[in-house]
Structures are given as structure tokens and as C-alpha cells.
Amino acid sequence: MSSQLVLLIEDEPEMRRFLRASLVEHGFRLFESETGRDGIHQAATRNPDVVLLDLGLPDVDGMEVTRAIRASMTVPILVISARGQERDKVDALDAGADDYLTKPFGIQELLARIRVALRRRAQAEHPEPVFALGSLVVDLHKRRVFVDEEEVHLTPIEYRLLASLVRRAGCVVTHQQLLEEAWGPAYTHQRQYLRVYMVQLRHKLEADPTRPRFLLTEPGVGYRLKTEPVGEP
Amino acid sequence: MRIRSTILSAAHASGPFFVGAGVVGLAAALNWVLFGPGDTADVGMVFLLGVVVIALRFGFWPSLATAGLSGIAFAYFFAPPIFQLAISDLTHLVTFLVLLSIAVVVSELARRVRVQARESEQRRAEVERERMRNTLLSSVSHDLRTPLASIIGAASSLATQGDSLPPGTRGELVSSILREAERLNRHIRGLLDMTRLESGPVVLQRDWEAVEDLLGATLDRMGPMLSAHEVTTRVAADLPMVSMDAQLVAQVLTNLIENAVKYSDPGTRIEIDARATEADLVVEVADRGCGIPAEAAEQVFEKFVRLDGGRRREGSGLGLTVCRAILQLHGGTIRIAGREGGGTCVRFTLPLDGTPPGIPEDDAGGELES
């Protein structure tokens, strides 16, 4: 994990100072960009391991930066948003960003998100056929799901939803992405489908659906399969 | 329609003049019966009374018209020669002029009194508004400055003498900065929520949502804050989905659960209950805390109201105000009441309007083949 390169695209000097001090201290190398255009350029030339992208850039909006980087690279992109930028956040996630952090955040939260995003990228390149999280085991190869060593029988759509979340374990998956992967591109506005099936899925996997251990709702954004506790400030 | 409304408004504007004419007619009839022609002094007094009444009630122009009309009636019916507009005696002309001047003076006095009354009412309202503004301002600045003062204090100690401080003290200062910054963050969040809801029409991002989804997300996000309490949830099976703005309703749940944690002792139980009636989704958040007096049950929804006088418990005094604004946008309600056995219960409702669109059957219709 050490000496991995983080590209930080952020126009606030104080924010950059905080992130520089903390990330270098935790063994990352850092390259900084103050504008979206420069960020896109640096992403292409420096080949970073992670991109941290602030959504309030003066020149280009976050969705455009995300799209430009995604067009040629699979590098994990974490967007940093403030309250009131919910729409921009979801747009950036739909455009291919991996996850988000809301300002203000603590360093532990940032490091946890970076870890998850890096692990997810490694997983995408060398997929492990069996995913285990506490008592939940998903065998992607055999398409079987176990909770507490008991097999859980899922319908095809429930399974497709779970598999989508497992493939991006720990990261948020937007409503649009889940709908597209479970039903197809024509269904991306049918959120009530998603709601119904996620409720069913949660009832099959969770002991207490109101205190979920695995399937987290991100109101207004999407769902997340929990992989480790991430503290909120 | 337009003609009718023009006539109506003309009638409305000319109304005082008709009333004035009526008063003159009434005075003339009364005079004729009581005094008869010739008794110009008494007759003049009755006309005068009519003019004064119109001046007090309707102001300058109607009273002037009434005075003029009174003068004509006086000259025609009562001042010799009778049934002629001509006047034989100069004193009768004086009576008429007195009528006119009384009309002017009384109406002007009445106008002044009215203006003064209005101005003093405005001043009182202005003073009241100013007082409200000051209360809000001092409350906001207190809430923002208190944590900020601790942060600046602790940070400046660390900056100037950080190296010479024992590690224990350094640690304390750092955790105080963190804690107070988080408190500041919560205040600002409350203020931003409020400003957003007040700054104009809010467009709800409505979607069909399952309330247990939101409850799970809220409880997970609040995780560490809830560790000292025993939180139980009871969500009725087969709750219908509700059309709502998920982020805003999650905000309502967060604020209510935060309040429950804040106003009850560690180790006590917080109960969250969701069920449906014919028309509404009903959610209750109940604690075993300090409770709420019945007379304060409405007051707490006002901005910056905290029942302990705003100093002991931390909080912005905006949480419930924000909740109510959000629920009103949804056509829902929120109510707070004390509980039997101590504590507080907040109940909110969201209308079950319409039915969610149908869901197609899962493609295989059955279970996944292994």
C-alpha cells in the first residue's frame, strides 16, 4: 500500500495542506492539481493509483472530470463533496466515480475509503470467486449465497443485485447502476423496482433489517455493501 | 364580470357619500318632526351632529359633501323663506359656514388620530421583530462562538506551547478541538437545513421509498452516538412504500433520534416504531428522558427554542423546526407529547398518497438455480 500515488484535484489551499500532511504521513505519494483541466491532464500523464476529486472546482464540474478520466483509465476516483452538492455527487458517481466523502471528514474516514477503493480495483483485476464478509458468503462462481453457513435462496434479480454490490464491495453503487445491471439500461428510472427487491434481499440476508450488517442504504444515492466500519464524524 | 366589478368598486368608493346623503335626509326628517321650520338654532345642531358622524367615520370629502348638502337642506326647508334656496338672514349663512368648518376640523382631527394609532402599532410590531431578531442572533452567535472559542483556545495552546505540554494534556486539547469542531458542524448543519427550507419553494426529490431502508441507514450512520442507549425498532410487516424525499425524511429521523439521545440518560431505552393506518405512515420515536410539559408541546417546534433555556444541553434549537418544515412539505404532521412512565414520544405521519407503480415478476419467477 505504501508509496502509492494519490492525485489530489482540489482548489482549496487549506484542504490541500491537510490532505498533504495526512496522506504523506500515511505513506502515500501525492500530486496536486488546482483545476479540473490540469487534473485531467495529470491523471493521464502521472498514472495515479487513486484520484481524490473535489466537486467545487472553479473551471470544470466534477462529472466532466470523472467522465474524462474514466474514458481512458480504471483508476479509483473518490469524489469529495460538500452539503448542497448532492446532485453533482450522484452525477459524478453515475459517471464512474467509485465513492464519495462529504466535507467535513476525518482522516480515518478518508483512509478507509481509499483502502476500500484500492482493494476493489485489485479485486476487479484479479476477481476472487468467493466473497466473505462476517457470516455472509457469496460464491460468485457457483452463484450461491450463505448466511451463518445456511444457504439462502435468492431470485435471479436479487442475486444480480447482490452480485453487483459484491463486485463493488465497500463502495457505493448508485440506483442507476444497480437498475442497469439487474434489469437493463431501459429501467434506470424505475427506482421502486430496486426498493422492493432490496427490501426482499435485506429480509433474506439480515437478522434485523432495520439494523443492517451488510446492506446499507445511502438515501438519495444508492446502496453499499458494508466491508468495514467507517466512522462518521 | 369586469363591468360588474367596476360598478361594485365605484359603489364601494361612493358609498360614504350615499351614507352622508342618507344622514342629511334623516336629520332633515327629524328636524321637521321635532322643531319645524323657523327654529334654525336647534335644526342646525342636528345637521351638525350628522356632519360630525360622517367626518369621524369617513373623513374629509364625504363630510364636506354632507355639510354642503346639510346647508342646502337647511336653507330650503328650515331657513325662511321656506321652500326656497334663498336666505333672508345673515345668521343663517353663518350657521351654514359653521357646519362646513366643523366638518373640516373634525375630519382632520380624526385623520390624525388614525394615523397616530397606525404608526404606534407599526412601531410596536417593529420593536417586537427587532427583539425576535436579537434573540435569534444572540442564540446563533452563542451556539457558533462557544465551540469556536474552545477550538481557538486549544489550538493556540498547542501552537505556542505544544512541545512543553505533557502528552496527556496535549491529547486532551486535541480531542477537545475535535469534539468542539463536530459540535460546530452540527450547528452549521442545522442552520443550513433551515436556510435551505426557508429560502424559497423546495422541490422534493420524491421517490417510492421503504421506511425501514431509511431507518436502517440512519441508525447505521449514527452508530457510535447510539452506543450508550438501548435502541429497539419495531417495523410492521408489509409496510407500504411511501412517496417521499429520502434525504429529507432521513434528516427527520436523524434529528428525532439525536434528540432522544440528547434528552435521555445513557442506559435507557429508545423505541422506534413504524406502522401504517388507512391514510398515513406513522413513525414514533420514544425515549425515557426528561419528558416534556404539555404546554411546551407546540413551542418546541419554533426556531431556537430549547426547553432548558438553551444553555445546559447542546443543540441548535432547530432540529424540530426543520423536521416540521420537511413534514409539512410532504403533507405530513408531527406532534410531541410526554409518555406515561416518563419520557417523550414524537410521532410523525406521512400521507399514503397513491399506489407505487407495479413491479414486474422476477424473470424466472422462482428461486435461483444453483
Coordinates of C-alpha atoms in Angstrom, one line a residue:
Chain A
M1 CA 0.0 0.0 0.0
S2 CA 2.9 2.3 0.8
S3 CA 4.3 4.7 -1.9
Q4 CA 1.1 4.6 -3.9
L5 CA 0.4 7.8 -5.8
V6 CA -2.6 9.9 -5.0
L7 CA -3.7 12.6 -7.4
L8 CA -5.5 15.3 -5.5
I9 CA -7.6 17.7 -7.5
E10 CA -8.7 20.4 -5.1
D11 CA -8.7 24.2 -5.3
E12 CA -8.8 25.0 -1.5
P13 CA -5.2 25.5 -0.3
E14 CA -6.1 24.7 3.4
M15 CA -7.8 21.5 2.4
R16 CA -4.7 20.5 0.3
R17 CA -2.5 21.3 3.2
F18 CA -4.4 19.0 5.5
L19 CA -4.6 16.2 3.0
R20 CA -0.9 16.5 2.0
A21 CA 0.2 16.3 5.7
S22 CA -2.0 13.4 6.5
L23 CA -1.5 11.3 3.3
V24 CA 2.2 11.7 3.2
E25 CA 2.3 10.8 6.9
H26 CA 0.5 7.5 6.0
G27 CA 2.9 6.6 3.3
F28 CA 1.3 7.9 0.1
R29 CA 3.0 9.9 -2.5
L30 CA 0.9 12.9 -3.5
F31 CA 0.5 15.0 -6.6
E32 CA -1.7 18.1 -6.5
S33 CA -3.8 19.9 -9.1
E34 CA -5.7 23.1 -8.5
T35 CA -8.1 22.9 -11.5
G36 CA -10.2 20.3 -13.2
R37 CA -8.4 20.7 -16.6
D38 CA -5.0 20.3 -15.1
G39 CA -6.3 17.3 -13.1
I40 CA -7.5 15.5 -16.2
H41 CA -4.1 16.1 -17.8
Q42 CA -2.2 15.0 -14.7
A43 CA -4.3 11.8 -14.4
A44 CA -3.3 10.8 -17.9
T45 CA 0.4 11.6 -17.6
R46 CA 1.1 10.6 -13.9
N47 CA -0.9 7.4 -13.9
P48 CA -2.0 7.7 -10.2
D49 CA -3.3 4.8 -8.1
V50 CA -6.1 6.9 -6.6
V51 CA -7.8 10.2 -7.6
L52 CA -9.3 12.4 -5.0
L53 CA -11.6 14.8 -6.8
D54 CA -13.2 17.9 -5.1
L55 CA -16.6 18.8 -6.6
G56 CA -16.4 22.5 -6.2
L57 CA -13.7 23.2 -8.8
P58 CA -13.7 26.6 -10.4
D59 CA -13.3 25.5 -14.0
V60 CA -14.9 22.2 -14.8
D61 CA -17.7 20.3 -12.9
G62 CA -16.9 17.0 -11.2
M63 CA -19.0 14.9 -13.6
E64 CA -16.9 16.1 -16.6
V65 CA -13.6 15.4 -14.8
T66 CA -14.8 12.0 -13.8
R67 CA -16.0 11.2 -17.3
A68 CA -12.8 12.5 -18.9
I69 CA -10.6 10.3 -16.6
R70 CA -12.9 7.3 -16.9
A71 CA -12.8 7.4 -20.7
S72 CA -9.2 6.1 -20.6
M73 CA -8.5 4.8 -17.1
T74 CA -9.8 2.5 -14.5
V75 CA -8.1 4.3 -11.6
P76 CA -10.4 4.6 -8.5
I77 CA -11.9 8.0 -8.2
L78 CA -13.2 9.3 -4.8
V79 CA -15.2 12.5 -5.0
I80 CA -15.2 15.0 -2.1
S81 CA -18.4 16.9 -1.9
A82 CA -19.9 19.4 0.5
R83 CA -23.5 19.6 1.6
G84 CA -25.7 21.1 -1.1
Q85 CA -23.8 19.3 -3.9
E86 CA -25.9 16.1 -3.7
R87 CA -26.9 16.3 -7.3
D88 CA -23.3 16.8 -8.5
K89 CA -22.2 13.9 -6.3
V90 CA -24.7 11.5 -7.8
D91 CA -23.9 12.6 -11.3
A92 CA -20.2 12.0 -10.7
L93 CA -20.9 8.6 -9.2
D94 CA -23.1 7.7 -12.2
A95 CA -20.3 8.9 -14.5
G96 CA -18.0 6.3 -12.9
A97 CA -16.6 7.7 -9.7
D98 CA -16.1 4.9 -7.1
D99 CA -17.2 6.5 -3.9
Y100 CA -17.6 9.8 -2.1
L101 CA -16.8 11.6 1.1
T102 CA -18.7 14.5 2.5
K103 CA -16.9 17.5 3.9
P104 CA -16.0 17.8 6.7
F105 CA -14.5 14.3 7.2
G106 CA -11.8 12.9 9.4
I107 CA -8.6 11.3 8.2
Q108 CA -9.7 7.8 9.3
E109 CA -12.7 8.0 7.1
L110 CA -10.6 9.1 4.1
L111 CA -8.1 6.3 4.6
A112 CA -10.8 3.7 5.0
R113 CA -12.4 4.9 1.7
I114 CA -9.1 4.9 -0.1
R115 CA -8.3 1.3 1.2
V116 CA -11.7 0.1 0.0
A117 CA -11.3 1.7 -3.4
L118 CA -7.9 0.2 -3.9
R119 CA -9.0 -3.2 -2.8
R120 CA -11.9 -3.0 -5.1
R121 CA -9.7 -2.2 -8.0
A122 CA -7.4 -5.1 -7.2
Q123 CA -10.4 -7.4 -7.0
A124 CA -11.7 -6.2 -10.4
E125 CA -8.4 -7.1 -11.9
H126 CA -8.0 -10.4 -10.2
P127 CA -11.5 -11.5 -9.2
E128 CA -11.8 -13.7 -6.2
P129 CA -14.6 -16.2 -6.8
V130 CA -15.7 -16.3 -3.2
F131 CA -16.6 -13.2 -1.2
A132 CA -16.8 -13.4 2.5
L133 CA -18.0 -10.8 5.0
G134 CA -18.5 -11.9 8.5
S135 CA -21.2 -14.5 8.3
L136 CA -22.2 -13.6 4.7
V137 CA -20.5 -15.7 2.0
V138 CA -21.2 -15.2 -1.7
D139 CA -19.8 -17.7 -4.2
L140 CA -19.8 -15.7 -7.4
H141 CA -18.6 -18.7 -9.4
K142 CA -21.3 -21.1 -8.3
R143 CA -23.9 -18.3 -7.8
R144 CA -24.6 -19.4 -4.2
V145 CA -25.2 -17.3 -1.1
F146 CA -24.8 -18.4 2.5
V147 CA -25.5 -16.6 5.8
D148 CA -24.3 -18.3 9.0
E149 CA -23.4 -21.3 6.9
E150 CA -27.1 -21.7 5.8
E151 CA -27.7 -21.4 2.1
V152 CA -30.0 -18.5 1.2
H153 CA -32.2 -18.9 -1.9
L154 CA -32.4 -15.8 -4.0
T155 CA -34.4 -15.0 -7.1
P156 CA -32.3 -14.1 -10.2
I157 CA -32.8 -10.4 -9.7
E158 CA -32.0 -10.5 -6.0
Y159 CA -28.9 -12.4 -6.9
R160 CA -27.9 -9.9 -9.6
L161 CA -28.3 -7.0 -7.2
L162 CA -26.2 -8.7 -4.6
A163 CA -23.5 -9.6 -7.1
S164 CA -23.4 -6.0 -8.3
L165 CA -22.8 -4.9 -4.7
V166 CA -20.3 -7.6 -4.0
R167 CA -18.3 -6.7 -7.1
R168 CA -18.0 -3.2 -5.7
A169 CA -17.9 -4.2 -2.0
G170 CA -17.5 -1.3 0.3
C171 CA -18.2 1.3 -2.4
V172 CA -21.5 3.0 -3.0
V173 CA -23.4 1.7 -6.1
T174 CA -25.9 4.2 -7.4
H175 CA -29.6 3.5 -8.1
Q176 CA -28.9 3.9 -11.8
Q177 CA -26.0 1.5 -11.8
L178 CA -27.9 -1.2 -9.9
L179 CA -31.0 -0.8 -12.1
E180 CA -28.9 -1.1 -15.2
E181 CA -27.1 -4.2 -14.0
A182 CA -30.1 -6.0 -12.7
W183 CA -32.8 -5.0 -15.2
G184 CA -31.1 -3.4 -18.1
P185 CA -30.5 0.2 -19.4
A186 CA -34.2 0.8 -20.2
Y187 CA -35.1 0.6 -16.5
T188 CA -32.8 3.2 -15.0
H189 CA -35.7 5.4 -13.7
Q190 CA -37.7 2.6 -12.1
R191 CA -36.3 3.1 -8.7
Q192 CA -39.3 1.5 -7.0
Y193 CA -38.3 -1.9 -8.5
L194 CA -35.0 -1.5 -6.8
R195 CA -36.6 -0.6 -3.5
V196 CA -38.9 -3.6 -3.5
Y197 CA -36.1 -6.1 -4.3
M198 CA -33.6 -4.6 -1.9
V199 CA -36.2 -4.9 0.9
Q200 CA -36.7 -8.5 0.0
L201 CA -33.0 -9.1 -0.2
R202 CA -32.4 -7.5 3.1
H203 CA -35.1 -9.6 4.7
K204 CA -33.3 -12.7 3.4
L205 CA -29.8 -11.7 4.5
E206 CA -30.2 -9.6 7.6
A207 CA -31.3 -10.8 11.1
D208 CA -32.8 -7.3 11.8
P209 CA -33.5 -5.4 8.6
T210 CA -33.5 -2.1 10.5
R211 CA -30.1 -2.7 11.9
P212 CA -28.4 -4.0 8.7
R213 CA -25.0 -5.7 9.0
F214 CA -24.4 -6.0 5.2
L215 CA -26.7 -4.0 3.0
L216 CA -26.6 -0.2 3.7
T217 CA -28.9 2.3 2.1
E218 CA -27.4 5.6 1.1
P219 CA -30.5 7.9 1.0
G220 CA -30.8 9.6 -2.4
V221 CA -27.7 7.9 -3.8
G222 CA -27.8 4.2 -3.8
Y223 CA -26.7 1.2 -1.8
R224 CA -23.4 0.0 -0.3
L225 CA -22.3 -3.4 0.9
K226 CA -20.5 -2.8 4.1
T227 CA -17.0 -4.2 4.4
E228 CA -15.6 -2.5 7.4
P229 CA -16.9 0.1 9.9
V230 CA -16.4 3.6 8.6
G231 CA -16.9 6.2 11.3
E232 CA -18.8 9.3 10.6
P233 CA -17.6 12.5 12.2
Chain B
M1 CA -67.5 40.4 -14.9
R2 CA -65.3 43.4 -15.3
I3 CA -68.2 45.8 -15.7
R4 CA -69.8 44.4 -12.6
S5 CA -66.6 44.7 -10.6
T6 CA -66.1 48.3 -11.8
I7 CA -69.6 49.1 -10.7
L8 CA -69.0 47.4 -7.4
S9 CA -65.8 49.3 -6.8
A10 CA -67.4 52.6 -7.8
A11 CA -70.3 51.8 -5.4
H12 CA -67.7 51.0 -2.8
A13 CA -65.9 54.3 -3.3
S14 CA -69.1 56.4 -3.5
G15 CA -70.7 54.6 -0.5
P16 CA -69.7 57.2 2.1
F17 CA -71.3 59.9 0.0
F18 CA -74.6 58.0 -0.1
V19 CA -74.4 57.4 3.6
G20 CA -73.8 61.1 4.0
A21 CA -76.9 61.9 1.9
G22 CA -78.9 59.5 3.9
V23 CA -77.8 61.1 7.2
V24 CA -78.8 64.5 5.8
G25 CA -82.2 63.1 4.9
L26 CA -82.6 61.6 8.3
A27 CA -81.6 64.8 10.1
A28 CA -84.0 66.8 7.9
A29 CA -86.9 64.5 8.7
L30 CA -86.1 64.5 12.4
N31 CA -85.9 68.3 12.4
W32 CA -89.2 68.6 10.5
V33 CA -90.9 66.4 13.1
L34 CA -89.2 67.8 16.2
F35 CA -88.7 71.5 15.5
G36 CA -90.4 72.5 12.2
P37 CA -89.2 75.4 10.0
G38 CA -88.0 78.5 11.7
D39 CA -86.2 77.1 14.7
T40 CA -82.8 77.4 12.9
A41 CA -80.6 77.0 16.0
D42 CA -81.9 73.6 17.0
V43 CA -82.2 72.5 13.4
G44 CA -78.6 73.5 12.8
M45 CA -77.4 71.4 15.8
V46 CA -79.0 68.2 14.4
F47 CA -77.4 68.8 11.0
L48 CA -74.1 69.4 12.7
L49 CA -74.4 66.1 14.5
G50 CA -74.8 64.3 11.2
V51 CA -71.7 66.1 9.7
V52 CA -69.6 65.2 12.7
V53 CA -70.6 61.5 12.5
I54 CA -69.7 61.4 8.8
A55 CA -66.4 63.2 9.4
L56 CA -65.4 60.7 12.1
R57 CA -66.4 57.7 10.1
F58 CA -65.4 58.6 6.5
G59 CA -63.1 61.6 6.6
F60 CA -62.7 64.8 4.7
W61 CA -64.5 64.7 1.4
P62 CA -67.7 62.8 2.4
S63 CA -68.0 65.1 5.4
L64 CA -67.6 68.2 3.2
A65 CA -70.3 66.9 0.9
T66 CA -72.6 66.1 3.8
A67 CA -72.0 69.6 5.2
G68 CA -72.9 71.1 1.7
L69 CA -76.0 69.0 1.4
S70 CA -77.0 69.9 5.0
G71 CA -76.6 73.6 4.1
I72 CA -78.9 73.2 1.1
A73 CA -81.5 71.3 3.2
F74 CA -81.2 73.8 5.9
A75 CA -81.7 76.7 3.5
Y76 CA -84.5 75.1 1.6
F77 CA -86.7 73.5 4.3
F78 CA -85.9 75.4 7.5
A79 CA -84.5 78.9 7.0
P80 CA -87.1 81.5 6.0
P81 CA -88.2 81.9 3.3
I82 CA -89.1 78.2 3.3
F83 CA -89.0 76.1 0.2
Q84 CA -86.6 78.5 -1.4
L85 CA -82.9 78.3 -1.5
A86 CA -82.6 82.0 -0.8
I87 CA -81.7 83.0 2.8
S88 CA -83.1 86.2 4.3
D89 CA -81.0 86.5 7.4
L90 CA -77.2 86.6 7.6
T91 CA -77.1 84.4 10.8
H92 CA -78.4 81.5 8.7
L93 CA -75.4 81.8 6.4
V94 CA -73.1 81.8 9.5
T95 CA -74.8 78.6 10.7
F96 CA -74.0 77.0 7.3
L97 CA -70.4 78.2 7.4
V98 CA -70.0 76.8 10.9
L99 CA -71.3 73.5 9.6
L100 CA -68.6 73.5 6.9
S101 CA -65.7 74.4 9.2
I102 CA -66.7 71.8 11.8
A103 CA -66.7 69.2 9.1
V104 CA -63.2 70.2 8.1
V105 CA -61.8 70.4 11.6
V106 CA -63.3 67.1 12.9
S107 CA -62.3 65.1 9.9
E108 CA -58.8 66.4 10.1
L109 CA -58.6 65.5 13.8
A110 CA -60.0 62.1 13.2
R111 CA -57.4 61.5 10.4
R112 CA -54.5 62.5 12.7
V113 CA -55.7 60.2 15.4
R114 CA -56.0 57.3 13.0
V115 CA -52.5 57.9 11.5
Q116 CA -51.0 58.0 15.0
A117 CA -52.7 54.8 16.0
R118 CA -51.4 53.1 12.9
E119 CA -47.9 54.4 13.4
S120 CA -47.7 53.3 17.0
E121 CA -49.0 49.9 16.0
Q122 CA -46.2 49.7 13.4
R123 CA -43.6 50.8 15.9
R124 CA -44.7 48.1 18.3
A125 CA -44.5 45.5 15.6
E126 CA -41.1 46.7 14.6
V127 CA -39.8 46.6 18.2
E128 CA -41.2 43.1 18.5
R129 CA -39.5 42.0 15.3
E130 CA -36.2 43.6 16.4
R131 CA -36.4 41.7 19.7
M132 CA -37.0 38.4 17.9
R133 CA -34.1 39.1 15.6
N134 CA -31.8 39.9 18.5
T135 CA -32.9 36.7 20.3
L136 CA -32.2 34.6 17.2
L137 CA -28.9 36.4 16.6
S138 CA -27.6 36.0 20.1
S139 CA -28.7 32.4 20.1
V140 CA -26.9 31.7 16.8
S141 CA -23.8 33.6 17.8
H142 CA -23.7 31.9 21.2
D143 CA -24.0 28.4 19.5
L144 CA -21.3 29.2 17.0
R145 CA -18.9 31.1 19.2
T146 CA -18.8 28.7 22.2
P147 CA -17.3 25.8 20.3
L148 CA -15.2 28.1 18.2
A149 CA -13.8 29.7 21.4
S150 CA -12.8 26.3 22.7
I151 CA -11.2 25.4 19.3
I152 CA -9.2 28.6 19.1
G153 CA -8.1 28.3 22.7
A154 CA -7.0 24.7 22.5
A155 CA -5.3 25.2 19.1
S156 CA -3.4 28.3 20.2
S157 CA -2.2 26.4 23.3
L158 CA -0.9 23.6 21.1
A159 CA 0.7 26.1 18.6
T160 CA 2.6 28.2 21.2
Q161 CA 3.5 25.6 23.9
G162 CA 2.7 22.3 22.3
D163 CA 6.3 20.9 22.8
S164 CA 6.4 21.7 26.5
L165 CA 3.0 20.3 27.4
P166 CA 2.8 16.8 28.9
P167 CA 1.4 14.3 26.4
G168 CA -1.8 13.8 28.4
T169 CA -2.7 17.5 28.2
R170 CA -1.8 17.6 24.5
G171 CA -4.2 14.7 23.9
E172 CA -6.9 16.4 25.9
L173 CA -6.5 19.6 23.9
V174 CA -6.6 17.7 20.6
S175 CA -9.7 15.7 21.5
S176 CA -11.4 18.9 22.7
I177 CA -10.7 20.5 19.3
L178 CA -12.2 17.5 17.5
R179 CA -15.3 17.4 19.8
E180 CA -16.0 21.1 19.5
A181 CA -15.5 21.1 15.8
E182 CA -18.0 18.3 15.5
R183 CA -20.4 20.3 17.6
L184 CA -19.9 23.3 15.4
N185 CA -20.5 21.2 12.4
R186 CA -23.8 20.0 13.8
H187 CA -24.9 23.6 14.5
I188 CA -24.0 24.7 11.0
R189 CA -25.8 21.7 9.5
G190 CA -29.0 22.8 11.4
L191 CA -28.6 26.4 10.2
L192 CA -28.0 25.3 6.6
D193 CA -31.0 22.9 6.7
M194 CA -33.2 25.7 8.0
T195 CA -31.9 28.3 5.5
R196 CA -32.5 25.9 2.6
L197 CA -36.0 25.1 3.7
E198 CA -36.8 28.8 4.2
S199 CA -35.1 30.3 1.2
G200 CA -38.0 29.5 -1.2
P201 CA -40.0 26.7 -2.6
V202 CA -38.2 23.4 -2.1
V203 CA -38.6 20.9 -4.8
L204 CA -39.0 17.5 -3.2
Q205 CA -36.9 14.7 -4.9
R206 CA -39.8 12.2 -4.5
D207 CA -39.4 8.5 -4.9
W208 CA -41.1 5.4 -3.6
E209 CA -39.2 4.5 -0.5
A210 CA -39.3 1.8 2.2
V211 CA -39.2 3.4 5.6
E212 CA -37.1 0.5 7.0
D213 CA -34.5 1.3 4.5
L214 CA -34.2 4.8 5.7
L215 CA -34.3 3.8 9.3
G216 CA -31.5 1.3 8.8
A217 CA -29.4 3.9 7.0
T218 CA -30.0 6.5 9.8
L219 CA -29.2 4.1 12.6
D220 CA -26.1 2.9 10.9
R221 CA -24.8 6.4 10.3
M222 CA -25.5 7.4 13.8
G223 CA -23.8 4.2 15.1
P224 CA -21.3 5.5 17.7
M225 CA -23.7 8.1 19.0
L226 CA -26.2 5.4 19.9
S227 CA -23.8 3.1 21.7
A228 CA -24.8 4.3 25.2
H229 CA -28.5 3.6 24.7
E230 CA -30.6 0.6 24.0
V231 CA -32.3 1.2 20.7
T232 CA -35.2 -1.1 19.7
T233 CA -37.0 -0.9 16.4
R234 CA -40.4 -2.3 15.5
V235 CA -41.4 -2.0 11.9
A236 CA -44.7 -3.5 10.9
A237 CA -44.5 -6.3 8.3
D238 CA -45.6 -5.4 4.8
L239 CA -45.5 -1.6 5.3
P240 CA -46.5 0.1 2.0
M241 CA -43.9 2.2 0.2
V242 CA -44.3 5.9 0.6
S243 CA -43.6 8.6 -1.9
M244 CA -41.0 10.9 -0.2
D245 CA -37.8 12.7 -0.5
A246 CA -35.4 10.2 1.1
Q247 CA -32.7 12.5 2.1
L248 CA -35.1 14.9 3.9
V249 CA -37.0 12.2 5.7
A250 CA -33.7 10.6 6.7
Q251 CA -32.9 14.0 8.1
V252 CA -36.1 14.0 10.2
L253 CA -35.3 10.6 11.6
T254 CA -31.7 11.7 12.4
N255 CA -32.9 14.8 14.2
L256 CA -35.5 12.9 16.2
I257 CA -33.2 10.1 17.3
E258 CA -30.5 12.7 18.1
N259 CA -32.9 14.5 20.4
A260 CA -33.9 11.2 22.0
V261 CA -30.2 10.5 22.7
K262 CA -29.6 14.1 23.9
Y263 CA -32.5 14.3 26.3
S264 CA -32.3 10.9 28.0
D265 CA -29.8 9.2 30.2
P266 CA -27.3 6.6 29.0
G267 CA -28.6 3.1 29.5
T268 CA -32.2 4.0 28.9
R269 CA -34.2 2.7 26.0
I270 CA -35.1 4.4 22.8
E271 CA -38.0 2.8 20.9
I272 CA -38.7 3.4 17.3
D273 CA -41.9 2.2 15.9
A274 CA -43.3 2.3 12.3
R275 CA -46.8 1.3 11.2
A276 CA -49.4 2.2 8.7
T277 CA -53.0 3.4 9.2
E278 CA -55.6 3.7 6.4
A279 CA -54.3 7.1 5.3
D280 CA -50.8 7.5 6.8
L281 CA -47.5 6.0 7.6
V282 CA -46.9 6.6 11.3
V283 CA -43.5 6.7 12.9
E284 CA -42.8 7.1 16.6
V285 CA -39.5 7.8 18.3
A286 CA -39.9 7.4 22.1
D287 CA -37.4 7.9 24.9
R288 CA -37.3 7.6 28.7
G289 CA -35.7 11.0 29.1
C290 CA -36.8 14.2 30.9
G291 CA -40.2 14.4 29.1
I292 CA -42.0 17.5 28.0
P293 CA -44.6 19.6 29.7
A294 CA -47.9 19.7 27.8
E295 CA -47.8 23.4 27.4
A296 CA -44.5 23.3 25.6
A297 CA -45.6 20.7 23.1
E298 CA -46.2 23.4 20.4
Q299 CA -43.5 25.8 21.4
V300 CA -40.6 23.4 20.8
F301 CA -41.3 23.5 17.1
E302 CA -40.4 27.2 17.0
K303 CA -37.0 28.3 15.9
F304 CA -34.2 28.3 18.6
V305 CA -36.5 27.1 21.4
R306 CA -34.8 24.8 23.9
L307 CA -36.7 23.9 27.0
D308 CA -33.8 24.2 29.4
G309 CA -33.3 27.9 28.5
G310 CA -30.8 26.9 25.8
R311 CA -27.6 26.6 27.9
R312 CA -27.3 23.2 29.5
R313 CA -27.9 20.8 26.7
E314 CA -26.1 21.3 23.5
G315 CA -28.2 21.7 20.4
S316 CA -29.2 24.3 17.9
G317 CA -32.9 24.5 18.8
L318 CA -33.6 24.0 15.1
G319 CA -33.9 20.2 14.9
L320 CA -37.7 20.0 15.4
T321 CA -38.3 23.2 13.4
V322 CA -36.5 21.6 10.5
C323 CA -38.5 18.3 11.0
R324 CA -41.8 20.1 10.9
A325 CA -40.9 22.1 7.8
I326 CA -39.9 18.9 6.0
L327 CA -43.0 17.0 7.0
Q328 CA -45.3 19.9 6.0
L329 CA -43.7 19.9 2.6
H330 CA -44.7 16.2 2.4
G331 CA -48.3 16.9 3.6
G332 CA -47.5 15.1 6.9
T333 CA -47.7 16.1 10.5
I334 CA -45.5 15.9 13.6
R335 CA -46.5 16.0 17.3
I336 CA -44.6 15.7 20.5
A337 CA -46.0 14.5 23.9
G338 CA -45.0 13.2 27.2
R339 CA -45.2 9.4 27.9
E340 CA -46.7 7.5 30.7
G341 CA -43.9 6.4 33.0
G342 CA -41.7 9.4 31.9
G343 CA -40.0 10.4 28.7
T344 CA -41.1 11.9 25.4
C345 CA -42.7 10.5 22.3
V346 CA -42.5 12.2 18.9
R347 CA -44.9 10.9 16.3
F348 CA -44.8 11.9 12.7
T349 CA -47.0 10.9 9.8
L350 CA -46.6 10.8 6.0
P351 CA -49.6 10.5 3.8
L352 CA -50.0 7.3 1.9
D353 CA -51.0 9.0 -1.4
G354 CA -51.4 6.9 -4.5
T355 CA -50.0 3.5 -5.0
P356 CA -46.5 2.7 -6.2
P357 CA -46.3 1.6 -9.8
G358 CA -46.4 -2.2 -10.3
I359 CA -43.3 -4.3 -10.3
P360 CA -42.8 -7.0 -13.0
E361 CA -42.4 -10.5 -11.8
D362 CA -38.9 -11.7 -11.3
D363 CA -37.9 -13.2 -14.7
A364 CA -37.6 -16.8 -13.5
G365 CA -40.4 -16.3 -11.1
G366 CA -38.8 -18.7 -8.7
E367 CA -35.5 -19.3 -6.9
L368 CA -32.1 -19.1 -8.4
E369 CA -30.8 -22.4 -9.6
S370 CA -27.6 -23.4 -8.0

